[in-house]
Short mmCIF file of C-alpha atoms in Angstrom, two decimals:
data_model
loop_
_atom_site.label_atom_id
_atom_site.label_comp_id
_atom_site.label_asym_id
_atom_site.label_seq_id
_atom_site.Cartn_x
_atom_site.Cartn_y
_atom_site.Cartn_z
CA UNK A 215 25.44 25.30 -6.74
CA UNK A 216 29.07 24.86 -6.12
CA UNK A 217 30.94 21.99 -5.16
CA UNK A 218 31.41 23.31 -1.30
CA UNK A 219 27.81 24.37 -0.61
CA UNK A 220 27.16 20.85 -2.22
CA UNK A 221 29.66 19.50 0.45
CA UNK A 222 27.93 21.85 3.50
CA UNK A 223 24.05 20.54 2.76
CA UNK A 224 24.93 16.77 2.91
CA UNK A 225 26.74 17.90 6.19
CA UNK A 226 23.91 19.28 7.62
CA UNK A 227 21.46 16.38 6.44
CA UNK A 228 24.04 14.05 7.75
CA UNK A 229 23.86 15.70 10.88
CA UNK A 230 20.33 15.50 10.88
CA UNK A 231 19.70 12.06 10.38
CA UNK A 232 22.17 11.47 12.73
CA UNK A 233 20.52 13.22 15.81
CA UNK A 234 16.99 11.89 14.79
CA UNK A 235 15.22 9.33 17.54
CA UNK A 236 14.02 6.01 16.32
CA UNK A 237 10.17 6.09 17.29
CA UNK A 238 8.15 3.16 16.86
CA UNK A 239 5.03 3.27 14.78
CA UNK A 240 2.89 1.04 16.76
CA UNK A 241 3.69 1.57 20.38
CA UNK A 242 5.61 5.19 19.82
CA UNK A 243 8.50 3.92 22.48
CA UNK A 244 11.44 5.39 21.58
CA UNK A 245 14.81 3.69 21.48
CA UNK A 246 17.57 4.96 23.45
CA UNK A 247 20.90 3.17 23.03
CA UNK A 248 19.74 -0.58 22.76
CA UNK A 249 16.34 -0.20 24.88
CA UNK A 250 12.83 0.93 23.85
CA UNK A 251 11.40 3.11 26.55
CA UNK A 252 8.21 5.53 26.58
CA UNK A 253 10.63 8.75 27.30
CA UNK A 254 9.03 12.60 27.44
CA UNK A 255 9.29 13.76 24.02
CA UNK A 256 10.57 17.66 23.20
CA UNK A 257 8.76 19.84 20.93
CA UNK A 258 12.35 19.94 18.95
CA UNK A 259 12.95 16.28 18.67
CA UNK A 260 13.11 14.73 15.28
CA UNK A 261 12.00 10.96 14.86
CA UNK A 262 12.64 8.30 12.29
CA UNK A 263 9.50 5.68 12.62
CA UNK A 264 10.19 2.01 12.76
CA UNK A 265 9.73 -1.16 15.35
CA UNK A 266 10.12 -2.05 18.37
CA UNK A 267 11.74 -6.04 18.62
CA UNK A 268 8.22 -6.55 20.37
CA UNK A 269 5.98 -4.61 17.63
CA UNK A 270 7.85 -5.95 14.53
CA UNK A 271 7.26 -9.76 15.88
CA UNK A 272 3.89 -9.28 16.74
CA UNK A 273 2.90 -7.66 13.15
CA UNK A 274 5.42 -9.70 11.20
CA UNK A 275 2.96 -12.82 12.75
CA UNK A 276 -0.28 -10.71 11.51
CA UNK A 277 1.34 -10.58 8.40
CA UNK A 278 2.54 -14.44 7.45
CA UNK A 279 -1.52 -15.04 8.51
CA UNK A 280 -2.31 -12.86 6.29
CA UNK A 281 -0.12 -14.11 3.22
CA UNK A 282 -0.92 -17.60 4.56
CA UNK A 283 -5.03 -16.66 3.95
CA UNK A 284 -4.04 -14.72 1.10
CA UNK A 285 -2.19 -17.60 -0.40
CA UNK A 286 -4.62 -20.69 0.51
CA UNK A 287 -7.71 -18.61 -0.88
CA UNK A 288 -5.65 -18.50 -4.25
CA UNK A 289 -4.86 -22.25 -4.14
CA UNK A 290 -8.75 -22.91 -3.49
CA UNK A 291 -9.60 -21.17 -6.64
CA UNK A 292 -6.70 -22.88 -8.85
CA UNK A 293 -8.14 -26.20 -7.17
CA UNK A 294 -11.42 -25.18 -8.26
CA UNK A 295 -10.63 -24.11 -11.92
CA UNK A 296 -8.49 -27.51 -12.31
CA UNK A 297 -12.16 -28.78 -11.62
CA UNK A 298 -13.78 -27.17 -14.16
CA UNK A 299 -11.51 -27.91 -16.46
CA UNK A 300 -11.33 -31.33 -16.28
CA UNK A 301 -15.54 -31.08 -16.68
CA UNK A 302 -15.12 -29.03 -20.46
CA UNK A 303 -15.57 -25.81 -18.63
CA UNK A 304 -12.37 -23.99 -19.50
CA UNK A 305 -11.68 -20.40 -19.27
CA UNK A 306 -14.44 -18.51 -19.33
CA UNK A 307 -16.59 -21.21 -17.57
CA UNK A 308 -19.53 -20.46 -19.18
CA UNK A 309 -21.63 -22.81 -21.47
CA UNK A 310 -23.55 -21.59 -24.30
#
């Protein structure tokens, strides 16, 4: 492939990404200028999917209660083999 057909596919896949709509994946508004409106969509439209301001708050709070669950399950168990340690029962837990 030579150097200037190099050159005219990143132009066109420039110019592609430019003219794509920012959708978003949870409430599919789409963003037009700096407001997220549900707008008639055209069969020859191309989207990019992200969030919404409203979306990505509501899911980035789903998500620190998850980690938060996630992470205070693990610190039950490392509680709970600190116990059984302290009894003789180290890894493996098991007595014969």
């Amino acid at each position: 492939m030579s150097g200037q057909s190099r050159l005219l596919k990143q132009e066109k896949i420039s110019f592609k990404v430019k003219n794509m709509r920012c959708m978003c994946c949870v409430c599919q508004r789409i963003q037009e200028k700096r407001a997220w409106r549900y707008v008639p969509v055209k069969d020859e439209e191309q989207f990019t999917h992200g969030y919404c301001p409203e979306c990505f708050q509501q899911v980035m709070r789903e998500l620190q209660a998850l980690v938060g669950l996630k992470y205070s399950k693990a610190s039950q168990r490392s509680k709970g083999k600190q116990t059984q340690t302290k009894r003789g029962l180290s890894q493996g837990g098991a007595c014969a």
